[in-house]
Coordinates of C-alpha atoms and ligand atoms in Angstrom, one line a residue:
M1 CA 175.9 -3.2 168.7
L2 CA 175.1 -0.1 167.0
G3 CA 172.1 0.5 164.9
L4 CA 172.4 0.9 161.3
M5 CA 170.7 4.3 160.9
M6 CA 171.9 7.5 159.2
D7 CA 173.8 9.4 161.9
T8 CA 172.1 12.9 160.9
P9 CA 173.0 15.4 163.7
L10 CA 169.8 17.2 165.0
L11 CA 170.6 20.8 163.8
L12 CA 168.3 23.8 163.5
K13 CA 169.4 24.0 159.7
H14 CA 167.1 20.9 159.2
I15 CA 164.2 22.6 160.5
A16 CA 164.9 25.5 158.2
R17 CA 165.5 23.3 155.3
H18 CA 162.4 21.4 155.7
A19 CA 160.4 24.6 156.1
E20 CA 161.9 26.0 152.8
R21 CA 161.0 23.0 150.9
N22 CA 157.5 22.2 152.5
H23 CA 156.1 25.5 153.8
A24 CA 158.0 28.0 151.4
T25 CA 154.7 29.9 150.9
R26 CA 153.6 30.2 154.7
E27 CA 153.5 33.7 155.8
V28 CA 155.4 35.6 158.7
V29 CA 153.4 38.7 159.7
S30 CA 155.0 41.4 161.9
V31 CA 154.2 44.7 163.5
T32 CA 157.5 46.6 163.7
A33 CA 158.4 50.3 164.4
D34 CA 158.9 50.7 160.6
H35 CA 156.1 48.6 159.2
P36 CA 152.6 48.6 160.5
R37 CA 152.0 45.1 159.2
H38 CA 154.9 43.6 157.4
R39 CA 154.4 40.3 155.6
Y40 CA 156.5 37.9 153.6
T41 CA 156.8 34.1 153.4
F42 CA 159.0 31.4 155.1
A43 CA 161.0 31.2 151.9
D44 CA 161.8 34.9 152.1
S45 CA 162.6 34.9 156.0
L46 CA 165.1 31.9 155.4
A47 CA 166.7 33.5 152.3
R48 CA 167.4 36.6 154.5
A49 CA 168.6 34.2 157.4
R50 CA 171.2 32.9 154.7
R51 CA 172.2 36.5 154.2
V52 CA 172.7 37.0 158.0
S53 CA 175.0 34.0 157.9
N54 CA 177.1 35.4 155.0
L55 CA 177.1 38.8 156.9
L56 CA 178.5 37.3 160.0
D57 CA 181.3 35.8 158.0
R58 CA 182.0 39.1 156.2
L59 CA 182.0 41.0 159.5
G60 CA 184.6 38.6 160.8
A61 CA 182.4 37.1 163.5
T62 CA 184.4 34.2 165.2
A63 CA 183.1 30.6 164.7
D64 CA 181.4 30.5 168.0
A65 CA 180.7 34.2 168.3
R66 CA 177.9 35.4 170.7
I67 CA 175.7 37.6 168.7
A68 CA 173.3 39.5 170.9
T69 CA 169.9 40.8 170.2
L70 CA 167.9 43.4 172.0
A71 CA 164.9 43.2 170.0
W72 CA 161.0 42.8 170.0
N73 CA 159.3 39.7 168.2
D74 CA 159.4 40.3 164.5
F75 CA 160.6 39.2 161.3
R76 CA 164.0 40.5 161.6
H77 CA 164.5 38.8 164.9
L78 CA 163.3 35.6 163.3
E79 CA 166.0 36.1 160.6
L80 CA 168.6 36.3 163.3
Y81 CA 167.3 33.2 165.2
Y82 CA 168.2 31.1 162.2
G83 CA 170.9 33.1 160.6
V84 CA 173.1 33.2 163.5
S85 CA 172.5 29.6 165.0
C86 CA 172.5 27.7 161.6
S87 CA 176.0 29.2 160.9
G88 CA 177.3 27.6 164.1
R89 CA 177.2 31.0 166.2
I90 CA 175.3 31.5 169.3
L91 CA 172.3 33.9 169.4
H92 CA 172.3 35.7 172.7
T93 CA 168.8 37.1 173.3
I94 CA 169.0 39.8 175.8
N95 CA 166.1 41.1 177.8
P96 CA 165.7 44.9 177.2
R97 CA 164.0 45.4 180.5
L98 CA 167.0 44.5 182.7
F99 CA 168.7 47.2 184.8
A100 CA 171.5 48.9 183.0
E101 CA 174.1 47.2 185.2
Q102 CA 172.6 43.7 184.5
L103 CA 172.9 44.6 180.8
V104 CA 176.6 45.5 181.0
Y105 CA 177.1 42.4 183.3
I106 CA 175.7 39.9 180.7
I107 CA 177.1 41.5 177.5
N108 CA 180.7 41.4 179.1
H109 CA 180.0 38.0 180.6
A110 CA 178.8 36.3 177.1
D111 CA 181.6 38.2 175.4
D112 CA 179.1 39.4 172.8
E113 CA 180.8 40.4 169.6
W114 CA 178.1 42.2 167.8
I115 CA 174.6 43.5 169.0
F116 CA 171.7 43.6 166.8
F117 CA 169.0 46.0 168.2
D118 CA 165.6 47.5 167.6
V119 CA 165.8 51.3 167.2
A120 CA 163.9 51.9 170.3
F121 CA 166.7 50.4 172.4
A122 CA 169.3 52.6 170.9
P123 CA 169.4 55.1 174.0
L124 CA 169.8 52.1 176.3
L125 CA 172.8 50.7 174.5
A126 CA 174.3 54.2 174.0
A127 CA 174.2 54.6 177.9
V128 CA 176.1 51.3 178.4
A129 CA 178.2 51.0 175.3
A130 CA 181.4 52.5 176.9
Q131 CA 181.3 49.7 179.6
C132 CA 181.2 46.9 177.0
P133 CA 184.7 47.6 175.2
R134 CA 184.9 44.2 173.6
V135 CA 181.7 44.6 171.5
K136 CA 182.8 45.1 167.9
G137 CA 179.8 46.9 166.6
Y138 CA 176.1 47.6 166.8
V139 CA 173.4 46.9 164.1
A140 CA 170.3 48.9 164.0
M141 CA 167.5 46.4 162.9
T142 CA 165.7 48.9 160.4
G143 CA 166.3 50.5 157.0
A144 CA 168.4 53.5 156.3
A145 CA 165.7 56.0 156.6
H146 CA 165.0 55.1 160.2
M147 CA 168.6 55.0 161.6
P148 CA 168.6 56.1 165.3
D149 CA 170.4 59.4 165.9
V150 CA 172.8 58.1 168.8
E151 CA 176.5 57.7 169.3
L152 CA 177.4 53.9 169.2
P153 CA 180.6 52.6 168.2
N154 CA 180.7 51.1 164.7
L155 CA 176.9 51.5 164.3
Q156 CA 175.6 49.8 161.1
C157 CA 172.3 49.5 159.3
Y158 CA 170.8 46.1 159.3
E159 CA 168.9 46.5 155.8
T160 CA 171.9 48.2 154.2
L161 CA 174.3 45.4 155.2
L162 CA 171.7 42.6 154.1
A163 CA 171.3 44.3 150.7
G164 CA 174.9 43.8 150.2
E165 CA 174.8 39.9 150.8
S166 CA 173.7 36.9 148.8
D167 CA 171.0 34.3 149.6
D168 CA 173.5 31.6 148.6
C169 CA 174.7 30.0 151.6
E170 CA 175.3 26.2 152.6
W171 CA 174.8 26.1 156.2
P172 CA 177.7 23.9 157.6
D173 CA 177.4 20.4 159.4
F174 CA 178.6 20.3 162.8
D175 CA 178.2 18.3 166.3
E176 CA 174.5 18.6 167.2
R177 CA 175.6 19.5 170.8
T178 CA 177.0 22.8 169.5
A179 CA 175.5 25.6 171.4
S180 CA 172.7 27.6 169.5
S181 CA 171.4 30.1 171.8
L182 CA 172.0 31.7 175.1
C183 CA 169.6 33.3 177.5
Y184 CA 170.2 34.6 181.1
T185 CA 167.8 34.1 183.9
S186 CA 167.2 37.3 185.8
G187 CA 167.8 35.8 189.3
T188 CA 166.5 37.6 192.1
T189 CA 170.0 37.4 194.0
G190 CA 173.4 37.6 192.5
H191 CA 174.2 38.0 188.8
P192 CA 172.1 36.8 186.1
K193 CA 173.0 33.2 184.9
G194 CA 173.5 32.1 181.4
V195 CA 171.3 29.0 180.1
L196 CA 173.3 27.9 176.9
Y197 CA 171.0 25.8 174.7
S198 CA 172.3 23.4 171.9
H199 CA 170.9 22.5 168.5
R200 CA 170.2 18.9 169.8
N201 CA 168.2 20.0 172.7
T202 CA 166.3 22.8 170.7
V203 CA 165.4 20.4 168.0
L204 CA 164.1 17.7 170.6
H205 CA 162.1 20.5 172.4
T206 CA 160.5 21.5 169.2
Y207 CA 159.4 18.1 168.5
A208 CA 157.9 17.8 171.9
M209 CA 156.3 21.3 171.8
T210 CA 154.2 20.2 168.6
M211 CA 152.9 17.0 170.1
P212 CA 149.2 16.7 170.5
D213 CA 149.5 16.7 174.4
A214 CA 151.6 19.8 174.3
A215 CA 150.7 22.8 171.9
S216 CA 149.5 20.4 169.3
L217 CA 150.7 22.6 166.4
S218 CA 150.2 21.9 162.8
A219 CA 150.4 23.3 159.3
L220 CA 146.8 24.7 159.8
D221 CA 147.7 26.8 162.9
A222 CA 148.6 30.5 162.9
V223 CA 150.7 31.3 166.1
L224 CA 150.9 34.5 167.9
P225 CA 153.9 34.4 170.3
I226 CA 153.3 37.1 172.7
V227 CA 156.0 35.7 175.0
P228 CA 159.1 37.7 174.0
M229 CA 161.7 36.5 171.8
F230 CA 164.2 37.2 174.5
H231 CA 162.5 35.0 176.9
V232 CA 163.7 31.5 176.4
N233 CA 163.4 31.5 172.6
A234 CA 159.8 32.7 172.8
W235 CA 159.1 29.3 174.4
G236 CA 160.2 27.6 171.2
Y237 CA 157.3 28.9 168.8
P238 CA 159.9 30.3 166.1
Y239 CA 161.3 26.8 165.7
A240 CA 158.1 24.8 166.0
A241 CA 156.0 27.0 163.8
M242 CA 158.6 26.8 161.1
M243 CA 158.9 22.9 161.5
V244 CA 155.3 22.3 161.0
G245 CA 154.3 25.2 158.6
A246 CA 152.2 27.1 161.0
K247 CA 151.8 30.9 160.1
L248 CA 153.9 33.0 162.5
V249 CA 152.4 36.4 163.6
F250 CA 154.6 38.8 165.6
P251 CA 153.4 41.6 167.7
G252 CA 156.6 43.7 167.6
P253 CA 156.7 46.4 170.2
S254 CA 152.8 46.2 170.7
L255 CA 152.9 43.0 173.0
S256 CA 151.2 45.0 175.7
Q257 CA 148.5 46.7 173.6
P258 CA 145.5 44.8 174.0
E259 CA 143.8 46.3 170.9
T260 CA 146.5 45.6 168.5
L261 CA 146.8 42.1 169.9
V262 CA 143.2 41.4 169.3
D263 CA 143.4 43.1 165.7
L264 CA 146.3 40.6 164.9
I265 CA 144.2 37.5 166.2
T266 CA 141.2 38.3 164.4
E267 CA 142.6 39.8 161.3
E268 CA 145.3 37.2 160.8
G269 CA 143.4 34.1 161.7
V270 CA 145.4 33.3 164.7
T271 CA 144.4 29.8 166.3
I272 CA 147.1 29.7 169.1
A273 CA 148.9 32.3 171.3
G274 CA 151.3 32.0 174.0
G275 CA 152.1 34.4 176.9
V276 CA 152.3 34.9 180.8
P277 CA 149.2 35.7 182.6
T278 CA 150.1 39.4 183.0
V279 CA 149.8 40.1 179.2
W280 CA 146.3 38.5 179.3
L281 CA 145.0 40.5 182.1
P282 CA 144.5 43.7 180.0
V283 CA 143.4 41.8 177.0
L284 CA 140.5 40.2 178.9
D285 CA 139.8 43.7 180.2
Y286 CA 139.8 45.1 176.9
L287 CA 137.4 42.4 175.5
R288 CA 134.9 43.0 178.2
R289 CA 134.7 46.8 177.5
S290 CA 134.7 46.6 173.8
G291 CA 132.5 43.6 173.4
R292 CA 135.0 42.1 170.7
N293 CA 135.7 38.3 170.7
L294 CA 138.9 36.4 169.9
K295 CA 137.7 34.1 166.9
P296 CA 139.4 32.2 165.5
L297 CA 141.6 31.6 168.6
N298 CA 141.0 28.2 170.0
R299 CA 143.7 27.8 172.5
T300 CA 146.4 29.6 174.5
V301 CA 149.6 28.2 176.2
I302 CA 149.7 30.3 179.5
G303 CA 152.7 29.8 182.0
G304 CA 155.6 31.5 183.4
S305 CA 153.7 32.0 186.6
A306 CA 150.4 30.3 187.7
C307 CA 147.5 30.9 185.5
P308 CA 144.5 32.1 187.7
L309 CA 141.4 29.8 187.6
S310 CA 139.3 33.0 186.8
M311 CA 141.3 33.4 183.6
I312 CA 141.0 29.8 182.6
E313 CA 137.2 30.0 183.0
E314 CA 136.9 33.4 181.3
F315 CA 138.8 32.1 178.2
R316 CA 136.6 29.0 178.1
D317 CA 133.2 30.4 178.9
S318 CA 133.3 33.7 177.2
Y319 CA 135.6 33.2 174.3
D320 CA 135.6 29.4 173.7
V321 CA 139.5 29.3 174.0
T322 CA 141.1 26.4 175.9
V323 CA 143.8 27.5 178.1
L324 CA 146.8 25.2 178.1
H325 CA 148.3 25.8 181.4
G326 CA 152.1 24.9 181.2
W327 CA 155.0 25.1 183.5
G328 CA 158.6 25.3 182.8
M329 CA 161.7 27.4 183.2
T330 CA 164.6 29.2 181.3
E331 CA 166.7 26.2 182.4
M332 CA 164.2 23.8 180.7
S333 CA 164.2 25.4 177.2
P334 CA 161.3 26.0 178.7
V335 CA 158.6 23.7 178.6
G336 CA 158.3 20.9 181.3
T337 CA 154.6 20.1 181.7
V338 CA 151.3 21.0 180.1
N339 CA 147.8 20.4 181.4
R340 CA 146.1 18.4 178.8
P341 CA 143.4 16.0 179.6
N342 CA 143.8 12.3 179.8
A343 CA 141.3 9.6 179.8
R344 CA 140.5 10.0 183.5
T345 CA 140.5 13.8 183.7
A346 CA 138.6 14.5 180.3
G347 CA 135.4 13.9 182.1
L348 CA 135.8 15.9 185.1
E349 CA 133.1 18.5 186.0
G350 CA 132.2 21.1 188.7
E351 CA 134.6 21.5 191.7
A352 CA 136.8 18.4 190.4
L353 CA 137.3 20.3 187.3
R354 CA 138.2 23.5 188.8
A355 CA 140.8 21.9 191.1
H356 CA 142.3 20.1 188.1
V357 CA 142.7 22.8 185.6
V358 CA 144.8 25.1 187.9
K359 CA 147.4 22.3 187.8
Q360 CA 150.4 22.8 185.8
G361 CA 150.0 19.5 183.8
R362 CA 151.9 16.4 182.9
P363 CA 155.6 16.2 182.0
L364 CA 156.2 16.2 178.2
P365 CA 158.0 12.8 177.3
G366 CA 161.7 13.7 177.8
V367 CA 161.3 15.4 181.0
E368 CA 161.6 13.4 184.2
L369 CA 160.3 14.8 187.3
R370 CA 160.6 13.9 191.2
I371 CA 159.8 15.4 194.3
V372 CA 162.0 15.2 197.4
D373 CA 161.7 16.4 201.1
E374 CA 164.4 18.4 202.8
D375 CA 166.4 15.2 203.2
G376 CA 166.5 14.5 199.6
V377 CA 163.9 11.5 200.0
E378 CA 161.6 11.1 197.0
Q379 CA 157.9 11.7 197.9
P380 CA 155.0 9.7 196.4
W381 CA 152.9 11.0 193.6
D382 CA 149.6 11.0 195.6
G383 CA 148.6 14.6 195.0
A384 CA 149.1 15.4 198.7
S385 CA 152.7 14.9 199.5
F386 CA 154.7 17.9 198.4
G387 CA 158.5 18.5 198.2
A388 CA 161.2 20.2 196.1
L389 CA 160.4 19.7 192.4
Q390 CA 163.6 18.2 190.6
V391 CA 164.0 17.5 186.9
R392 CA 166.3 15.8 184.3
G393 CA 166.3 15.3 180.5
P394 CA 167.9 16.3 177.2
W395 CA 166.4 19.9 177.1
I396 CA 167.4 20.7 180.8
C397 CA 170.8 22.7 181.6
S398 CA 173.5 20.5 183.0
D399 CA 175.2 23.7 184.3
Y400 CA 175.2 27.4 183.8
Y401 CA 177.4 29.1 181.4
E402 CA 180.8 30.0 182.8
L403 CA 179.8 30.1 186.2
D404 CA 182.7 30.6 188.9
E405 CA 181.6 27.6 190.8
P406 CA 179.4 24.6 189.9
S407 CA 175.7 25.4 190.5
A408 CA 174.2 24.3 193.6
A409 CA 171.0 23.5 191.7
H410 CA 172.4 20.5 190.1
V411 CA 172.5 17.2 192.4
D412 CA 173.0 13.7 191.2
G413 CA 172.2 14.4 187.8
W414 CA 168.9 16.2 188.8
F415 CA 168.3 19.9 188.4
D416 CA 166.4 21.4 191.4
T417 CA 163.9 23.9 189.9
G418 CA 163.4 26.1 193.1
D419 CA 159.7 25.4 193.1
V420 CA 157.6 23.3 195.6
A421 CA 155.2 21.0 194.2
M422 CA 152.6 18.0 194.4
I423 CA 152.2 15.4 191.7
D424 CA 149.2 13.3 191.5
A425 CA 148.9 9.7 190.4
D426 CA 148.4 10.7 186.9
G427 CA 151.6 12.7 186.8
Y428 CA 149.7 16.1 186.9
V429 CA 152.0 18.6 188.8
K430 CA 150.6 21.2 191.0
I431 CA 153.2 24.1 192.0
T432 CA 152.5 25.3 195.5
D433 CA 155.1 28.1 195.2
R434 CA 158.7 29.0 194.6
T435 CA 160.6 27.7 197.5
K436 CA 161.3 31.1 198.8
D437 CA 157.7 32.3 198.3
V438 CA 156.0 29.6 200.4
I439 CA 154.4 30.9 203.5
K440 CA 155.5 29.3 206.9
S441 CA 152.7 29.7 209.3
G442 CA 153.2 27.8 212.8
G443 CA 155.4 25.2 211.0
E444 CA 152.8 24.4 208.2
W445 CA 153.1 25.6 204.7
I446 CA 150.4 27.8 203.0
S447 CA 150.4 28.0 199.1
S448 CA 150.2 31.7 197.9
I449 CA 149.4 30.4 194.6
D450 CA 146.1 28.8 195.9
L451 CA 145.1 32.0 197.7
E452 CA 145.6 34.3 194.8
N453 CA 143.5 31.9 192.8
V454 CA 140.5 32.6 195.2
A455 CA 141.2 36.4 195.3
M456 CA 141.4 36.7 191.5
S457 CA 138.0 35.0 191.0
H458 CA 136.4 38.1 192.6
P459 CA 135.2 40.4 189.7
A460 CA 136.4 43.6 191.3
V461 CA 140.1 42.2 191.5
R462 CA 142.1 43.2 188.7
E463 CA 145.5 41.6 190.0
A464 CA 146.3 39.9 193.3
A465 CA 149.3 38.6 195.0
V466 CA 149.8 37.0 198.5
V467 CA 153.0 37.1 200.5
G468 CA 154.1 35.9 203.8
M469 CA 154.7 38.7 206.2
P470 CA 156.4 38.2 209.8
H471 CA 153.9 37.5 212.4
P472 CA 155.0 37.4 216.2
K473 CA 153.0 34.3 217.0
W474 CA 152.9 32.3 213.8
Q475 CA 156.4 33.2 212.3
E476 CA 154.7 34.2 208.9
R477 CA 151.1 34.9 207.9
P478 CA 149.6 35.7 204.5
L479 CA 149.1 39.1 203.5
L480 CA 146.6 39.8 200.4
V481 CA 147.7 42.5 198.2
V482 CA 145.3 43.7 195.6
V483 CA 144.9 45.9 192.6
T484 CA 141.3 47.1 192.0
D485 CA 139.1 50.2 191.0
T486 CA 137.1 50.0 194.0
P487 CA 139.5 49.8 197.2
G488 CA 138.0 50.0 200.8
D489 CA 136.9 48.0 203.7
A490 CA 133.8 46.7 202.1
L491 CA 135.8 45.0 199.4
A492 CA 138.4 43.8 201.8
A493 CA 135.7 42.1 204.0
E494 CA 134.2 40.6 201.0
L495 CA 137.6 39.1 199.7
L496 CA 138.3 37.7 203.2
E497 CA 134.8 36.1 203.2
G498 CA 135.4 34.9 199.8
F499 CA 138.0 32.5 201.1
E500 CA 135.4 30.7 203.5
G501 CA 135.1 27.3 202.4
Q502 CA 137.6 27.6 199.5
V503 CA 140.6 27.0 201.6
A504 CA 141.6 25.7 205.2
K505 CA 140.4 28.2 207.8
W506 CA 144.1 28.9 209.0
W507 CA 145.0 29.7 205.3
I508 CA 143.0 32.8 205.0
P509 CA 144.9 35.9 205.0
N510 CA 145.2 38.1 208.0
D511 CA 144.8 41.3 206.1
V512 CA 144.1 42.9 202.7
V513 CA 146.1 46.0 201.4
F514 CA 145.3 47.9 198.3
V515 CA 147.8 49.1 195.7
D516 CA 147.8 51.0 192.5
E517 CA 150.0 48.3 191.0
L518 CA 151.9 45.3 191.6
P519 CA 155.6 45.3 191.0
H520 CA 156.6 43.0 188.0
T521 CA 159.9 41.4 186.9
A522 CA 161.7 41.9 183.7
T523 CA 159.6 38.8 182.2
G524 CA 156.2 40.0 183.5
K525 CA 155.8 38.0 186.7
V526 CA 154.9 39.7 190.0
S527 CA 158.0 40.3 191.9
K528 CA 157.3 38.8 195.3
L529 CA 160.7 39.9 196.5
N530 CA 160.0 43.5 195.6
L531 CA 156.5 43.3 197.1
R532 CA 157.9 42.0 200.4
K533 CA 160.4 44.8 200.3
R534 CA 157.8 47.2 199.7
F535 CA 155.8 46.2 202.7
E536 CA 158.7 45.6 205.0
D537 CA 157.5 48.0 207.5
Y538 CA 154.0 46.5 207.4
R539 CA 152.6 45.1 210.7
F540 CA 149.5 42.8 210.8
P541 CA 146.7 44.5 212.9
D542 CA 146.9 41.7 215.3
A543 CA 150.7 41.6 215.7
Ligands
AMP601 P1 161.8 31.7 184.2 O1 162.9 30.9 184.2 O2 161.9 33.2 184.4 O3 160.8 31.3 183.2 O4 161.0 31.3 185.6 C1 160.7 29.8 185.9 C2 159.9 29.9 187.0 O5 158.5 30.4 186.8 C3 159.4 28.5 187.4 O6 160.6 27.8 188.3 C4 158.1 28.7 188.4 O7 158.5 29.2 189.6 C5 157.5 29.7 187.6 N1 156.5 29.3 186.8 C6 156.6 29.1 185.5 N2 155.3 28.6 185.1 C7 154.5 28.5 186.1 C8 153.1 28.0 186.4 N3 152.4 27.5 185.3 N4 152.7 28.0 187.6 C9 153.5 28.5 188.6 N5 154.7 28.7 188.4 C10 155.4 28.9 187.1

């Protein structure tokens, strides 16, 4: 027997309509190349999103057109988030930091009809446009006075186009499983793979994100998504903030400028921010040097790679900001787990607390987890057994977009995340490593994340990474790579001593090398692959 409830489809337009009715006067504040501090209301934003939908009709975009963006976090990008998806079309957010050949591949693979772009990316597009012949036109997201001086086929001006449209647009009803957005993962091998989100999964993920044991978002919050809108829908903030009526503050092209980020936090009353650990390193450094604080920020979601213990403690002890350590991935919309206390962990102190806060947290309701060994046998949640972390649930991708062959990551209805993890009895996950980054020494595994945590706690270390390098006796041994202002034998010895008592003796890295900077991926994570390549001729002193 079916229940007798209204069969309202879960569509993004319902988030938009709820925001228009209930949070119309809430602000969206953006830094953009053409506005130092642009501000308008949710009502203004969604009226312009309706113009975007009308514009796409007039431009002749097909019913399920992929409409690409190459843009920073700002109000125009937000208008496209809603205007494209609510019209039934698919927003394809492109990472502008990809290599030119990856850009060409994904534009053609997605079959993008139109590309909306920030003026700063005009030269990038001009260089690849000839290799993307099916794109019907390019729209510069600016006003007529700031149009880029480049050769692009059918180049249009966003503000001029929107000025010619009406706010009057009734967004259609359609199946909630309809695709809403598309994001490619920048895989380390092979071509990038497309993850195709649906309205249903995005709405469900939005509800989950706002829960108290997730980001705990409310109408009293002001959110600063530092995580780019081209990286997994900025972790869902553009939807979640609109749904609950939280002010949205966008850093635009300034997402790696600590001073602007701190200005935005303090002047716009930001209470919650989100970003990968690497964006926070320069911010914390700037705060130490300037003596400024982060008031009224009270929490920040950090994920995308492991958040070092030293960062969690500095936020808490120096700025009264709680780090919500989260884990997820593009294939998971992206949030899988968030580290929030439960009745048992809330009272932890000292070493037990330190060991706990570096964990990636408990799964959001809707995300099912398991860890399995090499034979696929499920491992217990005892905080000691580890295995390949697999997930399933309504906001986890069931396959990649138009792949030539089915993905090997999907097995028996589970998605293999490519991460190795332990899970404790309370469901807290601890990621050991990416499967391909674990260090195999004498048949045993060493967690590079744990070693990095110890190294990063030394005040002289700006950034650190540990990679497994070949060793004639042990197969692999850990090599610690450090960015610091004071390189030298003295610091190397101090760092190695620092591991004593913190990790098993046989985990301690065999050597320390100093570099000016670590290689990062297009999404701001340390690229272990490039790091290993860079040191391919390295030999351990005892090898
Ligand atoms: P992406 O799809 O680019 O967001 O990358 C997802 C991957 O980032 C995951 O499979 C993890 O390997 C890694 N990751 C994300 N969050 C964390 C975290 N908090 N700690 C450790 N690794 C993480």
